[in-house]
């Protein structure tokens, strides 16, 4: 799943560690999500949505499925 979390963090001047602490996850989790190696759970996706004040659809884009 593609996402724009790294860009959103950069706009706000947040480090991966800062975002991880806000979401109560590890910095490695944030890194894995940003590198598209890990898709977050639905509860974590909602936390990300709330942290950035955007909809989940604004943050994540599903890979093309046929």
Coordinates of C-alpha atoms in Angstrom, one line a residue:
X1 CA 0.0 0.0 0.0
X2 CA 1.4 3.4 -1.0
X3 CA 1.4 6.2 1.5
X4 CA 2.5 9.8 1.9
X5 CA 3.5 9.6 5.6
X6 CA 7.1 10.7 5.1
X7 CA 6.0 13.8 3.2
X8 CA 3.4 14.6 5.8
X9 CA 6.0 14.2 8.6
X10 CA 8.4 16.5 6.7
X11 CA 5.7 19.2 6.2
X12 CA 5.2 19.2 10.0
X13 CA 8.9 18.9 10.9
X14 CA 8.3 15.7 12.8
X15 CA 10.9 12.9 13.2
X16 CA 9.9 9.3 12.9
X17 CA 10.5 9.0 16.6
X18 CA 8.1 11.9 17.3
X19 CA 5.4 10.3 15.2
X20 CA 6.0 6.9 16.8
X21 CA 5.6 8.4 20.3
X22 CA 2.4 10.1 19.3
X23 CA 1.0 6.8 18.0
X24 CA 2.5 4.6 20.7
X25 CA 4.5 2.4 18.3
X26 CA 8.2 2.0 17.6
X27 CA 10.2 4.2 15.3
X28 CA 10.9 1.0 13.3
X29 CA 7.2 0.6 12.7
X30 CA 7.0 4.1 11.2
X31 CA 10.0 3.4 9.1
X32 CA 8.5 0.1 7.8
X33 CA 5.2 1.8 6.9
X34 CA 7.0 4.6 5.1
X35 CA 9.1 2.2 3.1
X36 CA 6.0 0.2 2.3
X37 CA 7.3 -2.9 3.9
X38 CA 4.4 -3.0 6.4
X39 CA 0.8 -2.1 6.0
X40 CA -0.6 -0.7 9.3
X41 CA -3.6 -2.3 11.1
X42 CA -6.9 -0.5 10.7
X43 CA -6.7 1.0 14.2
X44 CA -3.2 2.3 13.5
X45 CA -4.3 3.7 10.2
X46 CA -7.1 5.6 12.1
X47 CA -4.5 6.9 14.5
X48 CA -2.3 8.2 11.6
X49 CA -5.4 9.8 10.1
X50 CA -6.1 11.6 13.4
X51 CA -2.5 12.7 13.9
X52 CA -2.4 14.3 10.4
X53 CA -6.0 15.5 10.4
X54 CA -6.6 13.8 7.1
X55 CA -8.8 10.9 5.9
X56 CA -7.2 7.5 5.5
X57 CA -7.9 7.8 1.8
X58 CA -5.7 11.0 1.7
X59 CA -2.8 9.2 3.3
X60 CA -3.0 5.7 1.8
X61 CA -3.5 4.5 -1.7
X62 CA -4.1 0.8 -2.4
X63 CA -1.9 -0.9 -4.9
X64 CA -3.7 -1.6 -8.1
X65 CA -5.7 -4.8 -7.9
X66 CA -7.4 -6.5 -10.7

